Short mmCIF file of C-alpha atoms and ligand atoms in Angstrom, two decimals:
data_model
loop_
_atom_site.label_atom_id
_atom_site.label_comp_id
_atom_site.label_asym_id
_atom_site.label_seq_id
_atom_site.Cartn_x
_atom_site.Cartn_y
_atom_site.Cartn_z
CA UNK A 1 143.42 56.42 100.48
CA UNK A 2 145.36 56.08 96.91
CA UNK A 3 142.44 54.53 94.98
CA UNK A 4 140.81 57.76 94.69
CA UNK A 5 144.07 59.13 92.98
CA UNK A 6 144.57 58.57 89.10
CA UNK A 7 147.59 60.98 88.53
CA UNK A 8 149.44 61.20 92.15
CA UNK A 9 150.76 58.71 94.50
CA UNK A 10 150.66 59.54 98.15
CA UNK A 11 151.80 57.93 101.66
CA UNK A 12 152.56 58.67 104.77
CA UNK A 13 156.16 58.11 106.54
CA UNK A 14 157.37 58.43 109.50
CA UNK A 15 155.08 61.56 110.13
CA UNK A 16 155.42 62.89 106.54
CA UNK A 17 152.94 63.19 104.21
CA UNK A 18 154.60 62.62 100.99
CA UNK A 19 152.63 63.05 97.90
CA UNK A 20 154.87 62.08 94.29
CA UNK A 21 153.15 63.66 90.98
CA UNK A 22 153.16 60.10 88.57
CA UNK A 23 152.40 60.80 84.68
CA UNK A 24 155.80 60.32 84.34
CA UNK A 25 155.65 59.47 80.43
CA UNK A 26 154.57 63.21 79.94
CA UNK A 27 156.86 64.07 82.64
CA UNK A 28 154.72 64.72 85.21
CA UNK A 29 152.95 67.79 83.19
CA UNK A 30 150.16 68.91 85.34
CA UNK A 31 146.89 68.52 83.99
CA UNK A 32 143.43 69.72 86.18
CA UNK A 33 142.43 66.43 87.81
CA UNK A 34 146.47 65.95 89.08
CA UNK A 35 145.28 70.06 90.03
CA UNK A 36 142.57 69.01 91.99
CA UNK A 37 144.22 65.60 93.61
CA UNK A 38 147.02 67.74 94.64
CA UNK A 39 145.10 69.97 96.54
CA UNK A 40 142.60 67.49 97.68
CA UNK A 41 146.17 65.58 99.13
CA UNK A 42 147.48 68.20 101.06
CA UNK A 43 144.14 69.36 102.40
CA UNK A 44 143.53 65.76 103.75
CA UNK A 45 147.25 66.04 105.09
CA UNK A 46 147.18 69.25 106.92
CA UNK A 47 144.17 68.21 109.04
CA UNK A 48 145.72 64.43 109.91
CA UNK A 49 146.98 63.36 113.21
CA UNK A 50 149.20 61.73 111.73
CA UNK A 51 150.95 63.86 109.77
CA UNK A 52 153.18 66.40 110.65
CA UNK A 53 155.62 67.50 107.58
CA UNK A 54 154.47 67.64 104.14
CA UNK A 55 156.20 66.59 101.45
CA UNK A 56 156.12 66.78 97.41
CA UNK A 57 157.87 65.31 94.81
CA UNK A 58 157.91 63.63 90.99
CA UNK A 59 158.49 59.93 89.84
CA UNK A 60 160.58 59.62 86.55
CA UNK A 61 163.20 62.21 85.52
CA UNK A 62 160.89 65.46 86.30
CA UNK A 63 159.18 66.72 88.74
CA UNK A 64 156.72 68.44 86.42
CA UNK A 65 157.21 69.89 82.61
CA UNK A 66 154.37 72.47 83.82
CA UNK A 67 150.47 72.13 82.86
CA UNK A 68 149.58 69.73 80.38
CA UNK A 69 149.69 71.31 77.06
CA UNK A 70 147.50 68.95 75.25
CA UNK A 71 144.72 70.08 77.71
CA UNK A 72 145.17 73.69 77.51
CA UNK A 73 145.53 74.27 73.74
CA UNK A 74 142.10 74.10 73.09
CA UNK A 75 140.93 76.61 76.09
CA UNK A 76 139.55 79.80 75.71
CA UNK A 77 139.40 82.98 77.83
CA UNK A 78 135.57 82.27 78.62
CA UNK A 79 135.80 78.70 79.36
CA UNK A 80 138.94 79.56 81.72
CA UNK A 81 137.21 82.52 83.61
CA UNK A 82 134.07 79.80 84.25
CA UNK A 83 136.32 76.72 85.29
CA UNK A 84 137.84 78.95 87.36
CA UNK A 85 140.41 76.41 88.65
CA UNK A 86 142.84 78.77 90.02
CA UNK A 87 140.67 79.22 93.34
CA UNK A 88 141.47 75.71 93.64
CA UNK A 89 145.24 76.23 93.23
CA UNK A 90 145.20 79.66 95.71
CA UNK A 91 144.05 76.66 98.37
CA UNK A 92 147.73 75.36 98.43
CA UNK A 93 148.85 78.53 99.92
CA UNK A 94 146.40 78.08 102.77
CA UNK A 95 147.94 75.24 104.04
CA UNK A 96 149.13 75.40 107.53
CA UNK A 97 151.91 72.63 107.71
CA UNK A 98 155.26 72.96 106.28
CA UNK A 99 155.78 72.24 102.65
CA UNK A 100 159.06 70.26 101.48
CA UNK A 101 159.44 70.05 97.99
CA UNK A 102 162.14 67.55 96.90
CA UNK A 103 162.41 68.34 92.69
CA UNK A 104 164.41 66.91 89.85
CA UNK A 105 165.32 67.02 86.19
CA UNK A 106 162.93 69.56 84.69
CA UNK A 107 160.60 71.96 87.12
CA UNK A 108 158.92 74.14 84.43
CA UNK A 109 156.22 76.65 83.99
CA UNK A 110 152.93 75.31 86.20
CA UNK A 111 155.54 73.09 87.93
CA UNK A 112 157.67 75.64 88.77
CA UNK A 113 154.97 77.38 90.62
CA UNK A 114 153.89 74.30 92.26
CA UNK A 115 157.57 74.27 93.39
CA UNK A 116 157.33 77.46 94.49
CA UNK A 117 154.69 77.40 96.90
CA UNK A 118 156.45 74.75 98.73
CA UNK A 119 157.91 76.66 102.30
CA UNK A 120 161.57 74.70 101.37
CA UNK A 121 162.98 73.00 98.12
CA UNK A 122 165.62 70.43 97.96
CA UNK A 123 166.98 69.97 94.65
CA UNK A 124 168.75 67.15 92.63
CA UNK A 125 172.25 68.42 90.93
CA UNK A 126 170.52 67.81 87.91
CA UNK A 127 167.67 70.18 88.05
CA UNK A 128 166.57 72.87 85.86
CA UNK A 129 163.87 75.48 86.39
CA UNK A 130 162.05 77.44 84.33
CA UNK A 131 159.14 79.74 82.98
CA UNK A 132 158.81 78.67 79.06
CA UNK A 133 155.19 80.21 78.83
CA UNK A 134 156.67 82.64 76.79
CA UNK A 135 157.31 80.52 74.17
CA UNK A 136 153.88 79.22 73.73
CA UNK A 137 151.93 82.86 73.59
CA UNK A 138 151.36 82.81 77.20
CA UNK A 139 152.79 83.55 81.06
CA UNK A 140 152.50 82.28 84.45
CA UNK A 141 148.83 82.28 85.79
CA UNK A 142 149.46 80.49 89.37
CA UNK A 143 151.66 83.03 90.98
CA UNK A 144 154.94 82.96 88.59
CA UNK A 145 155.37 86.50 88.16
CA UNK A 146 154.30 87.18 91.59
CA UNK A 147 156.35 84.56 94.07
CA UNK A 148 158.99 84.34 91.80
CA UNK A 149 159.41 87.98 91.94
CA UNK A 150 159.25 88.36 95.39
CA UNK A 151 161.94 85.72 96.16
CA UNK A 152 164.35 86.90 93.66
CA UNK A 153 163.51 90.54 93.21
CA UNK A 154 161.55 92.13 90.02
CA UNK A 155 165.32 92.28 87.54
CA UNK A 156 166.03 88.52 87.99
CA UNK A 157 162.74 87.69 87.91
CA UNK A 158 162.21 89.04 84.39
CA UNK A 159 165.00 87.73 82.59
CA UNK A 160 163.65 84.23 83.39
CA UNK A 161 160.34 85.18 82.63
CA UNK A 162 160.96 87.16 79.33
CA UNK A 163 163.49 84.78 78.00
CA UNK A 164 161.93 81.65 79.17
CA UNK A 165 165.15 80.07 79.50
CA UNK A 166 166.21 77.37 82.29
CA UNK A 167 167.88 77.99 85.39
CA UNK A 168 170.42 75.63 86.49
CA UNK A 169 170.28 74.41 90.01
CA UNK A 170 173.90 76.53 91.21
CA UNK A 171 171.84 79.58 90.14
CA UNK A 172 168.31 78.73 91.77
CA UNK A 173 170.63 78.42 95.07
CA UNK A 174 172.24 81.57 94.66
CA UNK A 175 168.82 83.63 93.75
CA UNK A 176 167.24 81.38 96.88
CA UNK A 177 164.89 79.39 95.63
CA UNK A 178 166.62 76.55 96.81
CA UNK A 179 167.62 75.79 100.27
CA UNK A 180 169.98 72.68 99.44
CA UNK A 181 171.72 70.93 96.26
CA UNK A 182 171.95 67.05 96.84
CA UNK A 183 172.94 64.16 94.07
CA UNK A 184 169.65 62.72 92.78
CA UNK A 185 170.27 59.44 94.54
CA UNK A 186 170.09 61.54 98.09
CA UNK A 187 167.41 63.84 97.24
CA UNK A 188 164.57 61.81 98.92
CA UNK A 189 166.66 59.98 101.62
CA UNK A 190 168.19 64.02 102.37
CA UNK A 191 164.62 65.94 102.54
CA UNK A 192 163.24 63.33 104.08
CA UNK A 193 165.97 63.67 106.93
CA UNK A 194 165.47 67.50 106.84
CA UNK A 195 161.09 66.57 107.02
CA UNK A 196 162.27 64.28 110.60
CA UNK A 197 163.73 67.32 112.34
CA UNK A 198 161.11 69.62 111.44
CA UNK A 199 158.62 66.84 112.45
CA UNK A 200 160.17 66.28 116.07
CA UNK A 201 159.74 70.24 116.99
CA UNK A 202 156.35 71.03 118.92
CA UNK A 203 154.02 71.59 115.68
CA UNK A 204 151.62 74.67 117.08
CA UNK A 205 155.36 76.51 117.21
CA UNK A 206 156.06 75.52 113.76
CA UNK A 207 152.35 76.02 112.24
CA UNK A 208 152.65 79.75 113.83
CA UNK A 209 156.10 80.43 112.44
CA UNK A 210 154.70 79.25 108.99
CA UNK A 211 152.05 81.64 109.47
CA UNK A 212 153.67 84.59 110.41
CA UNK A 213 156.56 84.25 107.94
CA UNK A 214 153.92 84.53 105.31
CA UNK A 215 152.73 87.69 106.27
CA UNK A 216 156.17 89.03 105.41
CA UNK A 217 154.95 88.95 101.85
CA UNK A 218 151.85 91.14 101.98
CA UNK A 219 152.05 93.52 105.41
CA UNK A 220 154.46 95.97 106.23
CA UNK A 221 157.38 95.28 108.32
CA UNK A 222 155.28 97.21 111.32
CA UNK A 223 152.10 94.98 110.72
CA UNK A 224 154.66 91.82 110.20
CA UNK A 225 155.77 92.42 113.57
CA UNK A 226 152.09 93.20 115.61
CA UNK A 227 150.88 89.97 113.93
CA UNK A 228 154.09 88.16 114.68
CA UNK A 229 153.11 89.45 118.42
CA UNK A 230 149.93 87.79 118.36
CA UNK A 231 151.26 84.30 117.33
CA UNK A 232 154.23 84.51 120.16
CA UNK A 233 151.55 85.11 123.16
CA UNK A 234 149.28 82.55 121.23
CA UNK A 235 151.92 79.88 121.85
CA UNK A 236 151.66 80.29 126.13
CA UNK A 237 148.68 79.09 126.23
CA UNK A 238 150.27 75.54 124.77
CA UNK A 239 151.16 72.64 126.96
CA UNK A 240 154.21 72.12 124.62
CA UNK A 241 155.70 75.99 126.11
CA UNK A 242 155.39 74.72 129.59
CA UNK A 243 156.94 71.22 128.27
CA UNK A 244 159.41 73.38 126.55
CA UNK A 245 160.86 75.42 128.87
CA UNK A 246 160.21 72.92 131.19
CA UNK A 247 162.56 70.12 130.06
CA UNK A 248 165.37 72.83 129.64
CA UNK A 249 165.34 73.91 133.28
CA UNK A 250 165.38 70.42 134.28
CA UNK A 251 168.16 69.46 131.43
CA UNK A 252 166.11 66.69 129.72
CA UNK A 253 164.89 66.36 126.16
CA UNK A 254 161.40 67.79 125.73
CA UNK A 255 158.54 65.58 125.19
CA UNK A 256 156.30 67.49 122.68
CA UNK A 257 152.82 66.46 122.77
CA UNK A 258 151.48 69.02 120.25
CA UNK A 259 148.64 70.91 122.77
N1 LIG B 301 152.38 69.05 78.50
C1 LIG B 301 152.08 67.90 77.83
N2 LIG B 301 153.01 66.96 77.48
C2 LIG B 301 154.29 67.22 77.83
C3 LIG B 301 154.68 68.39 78.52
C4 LIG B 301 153.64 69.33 78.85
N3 LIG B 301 153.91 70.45 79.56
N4 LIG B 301 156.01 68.37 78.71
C5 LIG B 301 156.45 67.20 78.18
N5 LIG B 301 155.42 66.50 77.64
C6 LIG B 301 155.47 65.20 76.98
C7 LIG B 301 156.07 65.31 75.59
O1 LIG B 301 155.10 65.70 74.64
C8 LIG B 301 156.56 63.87 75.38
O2 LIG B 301 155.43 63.07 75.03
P1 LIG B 301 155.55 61.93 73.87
O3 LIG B 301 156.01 62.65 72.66
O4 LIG B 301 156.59 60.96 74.41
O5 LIG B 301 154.16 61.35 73.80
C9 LIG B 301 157.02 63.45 76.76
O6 LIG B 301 156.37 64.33 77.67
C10 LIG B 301 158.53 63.57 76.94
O7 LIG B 301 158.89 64.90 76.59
P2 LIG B 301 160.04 65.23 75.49
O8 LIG B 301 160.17 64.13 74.50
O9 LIG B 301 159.75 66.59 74.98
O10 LIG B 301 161.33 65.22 76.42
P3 LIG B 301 162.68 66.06 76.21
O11 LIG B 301 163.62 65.56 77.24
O12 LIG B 301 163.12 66.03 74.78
O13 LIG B 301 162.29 67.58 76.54
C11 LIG B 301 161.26 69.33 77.89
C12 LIG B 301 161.90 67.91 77.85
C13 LIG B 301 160.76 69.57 79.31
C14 LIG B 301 162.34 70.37 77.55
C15 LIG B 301 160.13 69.39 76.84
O14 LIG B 301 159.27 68.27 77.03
C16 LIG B 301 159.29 70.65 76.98
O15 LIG B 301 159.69 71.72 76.50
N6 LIG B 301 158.09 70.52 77.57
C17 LIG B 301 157.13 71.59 77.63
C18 LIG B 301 157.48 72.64 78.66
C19 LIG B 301 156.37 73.69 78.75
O16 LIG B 301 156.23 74.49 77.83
N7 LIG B 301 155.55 73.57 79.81
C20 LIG B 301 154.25 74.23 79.88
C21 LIG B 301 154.32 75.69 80.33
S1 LIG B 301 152.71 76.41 80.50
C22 LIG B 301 147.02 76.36 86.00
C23 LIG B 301 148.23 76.21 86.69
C24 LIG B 301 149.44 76.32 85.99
C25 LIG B 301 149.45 76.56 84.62
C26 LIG B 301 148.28 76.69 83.93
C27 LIG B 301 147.05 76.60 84.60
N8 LIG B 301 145.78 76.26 86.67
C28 LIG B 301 145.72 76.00 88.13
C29 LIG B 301 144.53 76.39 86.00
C30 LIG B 301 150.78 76.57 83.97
C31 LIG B 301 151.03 76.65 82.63
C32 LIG B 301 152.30 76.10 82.11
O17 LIG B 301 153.03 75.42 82.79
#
């Protein structure tokens, strides 16, 4: 399945699908084919058997310096609104299976957003986040001002946006963006751990949570919770609720099949 991908590495573990962003001499920075093989990745990986977790991360010392500036400095408005690649992007946030992204060193601008539509970030001690499309004339396009803002609320949100200054880790964990710190030598061995237990529960409970969680962001806390409803009746008609509840009344460790 690699030899179709020029700018990403992908494989599958242990019932992850791990995907690692490789133009590590420009530090990863995203350009539209590494766009489109992203998205083409995790669409392949969300409809495998044999996949359950997915997972994202960069080789080198970043796990992306944002969109590749050498490819964007000679676009204009017209020739944006016709590629239209953002479409393309808004496809990651369909994706049904959880999201792990495991980032280090820098995660900046088009790679912070990447970052940000992951469902759970681990991060190296060493990593620094930020929204520097300030400083070239710009701002976010692919949901900056929009996820970051609901994460961290509109007055954090700004400063980082306005100043385009980095975030260290420490602060990313307190504004939660990050769910866990880990040295850089642990960050894959430590998500990937984290992707194993989130693989071994039954995966139509996990795809609904995913999908109901989301609607948090958009609906109101009474539509959240009709639509949160839905999904909890959905999940009785699964073999894995009868196997569930099952296996506890006879005290024995479920055997998930996934129906
Ligand atoms: N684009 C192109 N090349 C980049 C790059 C980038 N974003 N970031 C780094 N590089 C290249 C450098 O030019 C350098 O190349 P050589 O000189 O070796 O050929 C190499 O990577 C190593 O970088 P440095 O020598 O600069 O390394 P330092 O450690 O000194 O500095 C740095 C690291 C991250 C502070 C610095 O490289 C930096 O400031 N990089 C630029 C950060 C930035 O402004 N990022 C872009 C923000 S705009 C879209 C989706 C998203 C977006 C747009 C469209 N669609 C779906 C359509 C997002 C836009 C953005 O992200």
């Amino acid at each position: 399945m690699d030899k179709q991908y020029q700018y990403i590495e992908t494989e599958v573990k242990d019932s992850i699908g791990i995907i690692r962003l490789n133009r590590p001499k420009v530090l990863n920075a995203i350009n539209r084919q590494m766009v489109t093989e992203i998205v083409t990745a995790y669409e392949y990986f969300d409809k495998s058997d044999k996949v359950k977790v997915l997972m994202i991360t960069g080789n080198g010392r970043a796990f992306a310096a944002g969109a590749d500036i050498d490819e964007m400095t000679n676009d204009d408005a017209i020739s944006l609104e016709i590629l239209n690649q953002f479409v393309e992007w808004d496809r990651i946030l369909t994706i049904k299976k959880p999201i792990i992204g495991a980032v280090h060193g820098y995660v900046l601008g088009g790679g912070f957003e990447l970052a940000l539509t992951c469902d759970l970030l681990f991060a190296a001690d060493n990593t620094k986040f930020g929204f520097p499309e300030v400083n070239l004339g710009v701002m976010p396009g692919a949901g900056g001002t929009q996820i970051l803002t609901r994460i961290i609320g509109k007055t954090r949100a700004l400063e980082w946006l306005f100043t385009g200054e980095m975030m260290d880790v420490q602060e990313a964990k307190q504004s939660g963006i990050v769910n866990r710190i880990v040295p850089e030598q642990l960050l894959l061995e430590e998500t990937e751990k984290f992707a194993k237990v989130i693989a071994s529960k039954p995966p139509l409970s996990i795809r609904l949570i995913k999908d109901a969680a989301k609607k948090a962001l958009d609906y109101s806390l009474y539509e959240g919770m009709q639509y949160e409803r839905k999904n909890f009746y959905l999940l009785f008609a699964s073999e894995d609720q009868k196997e569930g509840m099952k296996a506890f009344q006879e005290k024995r460790p479920p055997n998930f099949t996934g129906k």
